Coordinates of C-alpha atoms in Angstrom, one line a residue:
V58 CA 0.0 -0.1 0.3
R59 CA 1.3 3.5 -0.9
L60 CA 0.2 6.4 0.9
C61 CA 1.7 10.2 -0.2
V62 CA 1.4 13.1 2.7
S63 CA 0.4 16.2 0.2
R64 CA -2.3 18.4 1.8
P65 CA -5.3 17.4 4.9
K66 CA -7.8 15.1 4.3
L67 CA -9.5 12.1 5.2
W68 CA -9.0 8.7 3.9
T69 CA -10.0 5.1 4.0
M70 CA -8.5 1.9 3.0
I71 CA -9.7 -1.6 3.2
V72 CA -7.1 -4.4 3.2
S73 CA -7.0 -8.1 4.0
A74 CA -5.7 -8.9 7.2
G75 CA -2.0 -10.5 7.4
T76 CA 1.2 -8.6 6.6
L77 CA 1.1 -5.4 5.3
T78 CA 3.7 -2.9 4.1
I79 CA 2.8 1.1 3.7
I80 CA 5.2 3.1 1.8
V81 CA 4.5 6.9 2.9
H82 CA 5.9 9.7 0.6
N83 CA 6.0 13.3 2.3
F84 CA 5.1 15.7 -0.2
G85 CA 4.7 18.2 2.1
R86 CA 6.7 21.3 3.7
L87 CA 6.9 19.6 7.8
T88 CA 8.2 16.2 8.8
H89 CA 5.5 13.9 9.6
N90 CA 5.2 10.0 10.6
L91 CA 2.6 7.7 10.2
T92 CA 1.3 5.8 12.9
L93 CA -1.3 3.1 13.1
T94 CA -3.8 2.8 16.5
R95 CA -6.4 0.5 17.4
G96 CA -8.1 1.0 20.4
G97 CA -5.5 3.3 21.2
Q98 CA -2.8 1.2 21.2
A99 CA 0.0 1.6 18.6
A100 CA 0.2 -1.3 16.0
G101 CA 3.4 0.1 14.1
S102 CA 4.8 3.5 12.9
T103 CA 7.1 4.8 10.7
K104 CA 10.3 7.0 11.5
P105 CA 9.8 10.6 11.4
I106 CA 9.4 11.6 7.3
A107 CA 11.4 14.9 6.4
P108 CA 9.6 16.9 3.2
G109 CA 10.5 15.0 0.0
E110 CA 11.2 12.1 1.9
S111 CA 9.6 8.4 2.1
A112 CA 9.6 5.7 4.6
Q113 CA 7.7 2.3 5.0
V114 CA 6.2 0.1 7.9
T115 CA 5.5 -3.3 7.6
V116 CA 3.3 -4.8 10.4
T117 CA 0.9 -7.8 10.9
L118 CA -2.6 -6.6 11.2
A119 CA -5.9 -8.6 12.8
P120 CA -9.4 -7.7 11.3
G121 CA -10.8 -4.5 12.9
S122 CA -10.5 -0.7 12.0
Y123 CA -7.5 1.1 12.6
V124 CA -6.2 5.0 12.7
M125 CA -3.7 6.3 10.7
A126 CA -2.1 9.8 11.7
S127 CA 0.8 11.3 12.1
T128 CA 1.7 12.0 15.7
I129 CA 4.4 14.1 15.2
L130 CA 1.9 17.3 15.1
D131 CA -1.6 17.7 16.0
D132 CA -2.8 16.1 12.6
Q133 CA -5.5 13.8 14.3
A134 CA -6.8 16.9 16.4
L135 CA -7.2 18.9 13.2
G136 CA -9.2 16.0 11.4
E137 CA -6.1 15.1 9.0
Y138 CA -6.4 11.0 9.6
G139 CA -7.4 7.9 7.8
T140 CA -9.0 4.8 8.2
L141 CA -7.4 1.2 7.9
E142 CA -10.2 -1.3 7.8
V143 CA -8.6 -5.0 7.8
T144 CA -11.1 -7.6 6.6
S145 CA -10.7 -11.3 7.3

């Protein structure tokens, strides 16, 4: 799965349970990361991603709904996050 951090928006992705590699490119002007959480618990995170750079995270996910957001700035509080729906 490839994600691009370019401008604030919500997004939803649907994937099958199991091992997933997410590649993120930061097209913005500020450093971000991508963290996946479920029920308030972190399921995985990238390193901080500088503008123009990319990073990836590989996770093994059980079925459920996960939040994808940067935890470096106030992105989630500003409504800038996505949902990852993992199906069985």
